[in-house]
Short mmCIF file of C-alpha atoms in Angstrom, two decimals:
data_model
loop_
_atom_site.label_atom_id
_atom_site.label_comp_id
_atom_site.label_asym_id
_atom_site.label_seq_id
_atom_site.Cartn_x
_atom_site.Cartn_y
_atom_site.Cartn_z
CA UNK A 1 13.25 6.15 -65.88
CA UNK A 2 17.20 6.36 -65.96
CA UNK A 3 17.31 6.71 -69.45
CA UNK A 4 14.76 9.19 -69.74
CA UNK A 5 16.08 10.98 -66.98
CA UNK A 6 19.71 11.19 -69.00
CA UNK A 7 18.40 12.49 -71.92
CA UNK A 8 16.81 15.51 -70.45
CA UNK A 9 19.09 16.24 -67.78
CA UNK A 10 21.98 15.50 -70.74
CA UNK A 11 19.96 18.27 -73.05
CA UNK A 12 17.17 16.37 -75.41
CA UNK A 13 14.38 18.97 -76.03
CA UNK A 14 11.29 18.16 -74.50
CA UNK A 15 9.25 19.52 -77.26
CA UNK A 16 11.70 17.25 -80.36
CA UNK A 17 15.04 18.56 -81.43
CA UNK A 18 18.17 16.82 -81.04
CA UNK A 19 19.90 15.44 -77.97
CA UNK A 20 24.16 15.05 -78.36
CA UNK A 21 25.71 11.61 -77.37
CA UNK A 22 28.08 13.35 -75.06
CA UNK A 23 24.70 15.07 -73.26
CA UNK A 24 23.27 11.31 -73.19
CA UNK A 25 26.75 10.36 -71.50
CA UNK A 26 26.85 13.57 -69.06
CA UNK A 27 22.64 13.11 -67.84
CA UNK A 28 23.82 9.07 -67.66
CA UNK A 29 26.88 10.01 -65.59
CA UNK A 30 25.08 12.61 -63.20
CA UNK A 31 22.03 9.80 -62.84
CA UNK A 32 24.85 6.98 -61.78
CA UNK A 33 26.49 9.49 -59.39
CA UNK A 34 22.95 9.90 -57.87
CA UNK A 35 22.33 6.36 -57.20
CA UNK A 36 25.89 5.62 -56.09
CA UNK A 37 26.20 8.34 -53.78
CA UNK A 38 22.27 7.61 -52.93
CA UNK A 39 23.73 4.08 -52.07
CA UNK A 40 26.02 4.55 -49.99
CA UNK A 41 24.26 6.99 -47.36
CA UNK A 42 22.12 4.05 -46.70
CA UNK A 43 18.80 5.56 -48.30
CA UNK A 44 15.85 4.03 -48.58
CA UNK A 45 14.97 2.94 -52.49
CA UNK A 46 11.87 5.53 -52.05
CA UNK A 47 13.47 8.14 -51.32
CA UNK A 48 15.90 7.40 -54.27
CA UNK A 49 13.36 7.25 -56.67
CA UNK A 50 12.27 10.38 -55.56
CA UNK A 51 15.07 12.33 -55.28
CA UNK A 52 15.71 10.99 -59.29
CA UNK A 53 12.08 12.10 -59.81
CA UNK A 54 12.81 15.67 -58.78
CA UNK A 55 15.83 16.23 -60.59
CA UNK A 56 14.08 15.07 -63.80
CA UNK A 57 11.46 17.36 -63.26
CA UNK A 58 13.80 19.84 -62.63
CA UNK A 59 16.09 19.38 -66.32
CA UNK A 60 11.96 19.35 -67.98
CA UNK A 61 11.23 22.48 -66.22
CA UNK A 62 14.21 24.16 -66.67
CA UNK A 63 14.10 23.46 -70.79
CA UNK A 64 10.66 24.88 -70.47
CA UNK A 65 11.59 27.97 -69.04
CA UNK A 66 14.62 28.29 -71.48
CA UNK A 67 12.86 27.45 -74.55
CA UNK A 68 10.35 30.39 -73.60
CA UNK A 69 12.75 32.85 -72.32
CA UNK A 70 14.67 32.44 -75.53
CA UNK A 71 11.33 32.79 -77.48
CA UNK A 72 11.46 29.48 -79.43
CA UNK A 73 8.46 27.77 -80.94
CA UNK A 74 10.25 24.26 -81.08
#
């Protein structure tokens, strides 16, 4: 789920297209920072999962809503 979360929260297209390496890097960095900081407020593994969860449904939603705003069929 980590990697999957990086690559859309780094800027892969959910419907194809091209993710950058430094994107991969930045969604990897954000998701460590999550369970580090996650980690050390004592939370429960559950709730870490879900937190993770939300923010990748979150980056999805968001390229949704971009790719439609900007009018994009890819």
């Amino acid at each position: 789920m980590d990697a999957i979360a990086a690559a859309f929260i780094g800027g892969a297209a959910v419907q194809g297209g091209v993710g950058k390496v430094v994107g991969a890097i930045t969604g990897g960095l954000i998701m460590a920072v999550i369970n580090n900081g996650m980690s050390l407020i004592g939370a429960p593994s559950e709730r870490v999962m879900l937190f993770k969860g939300l923010v990748l449904l979150a980056a999805v939603a968001f390229d949704v809503w971009a790719k439609r705003r900007s009018g994009s069929t890819r």
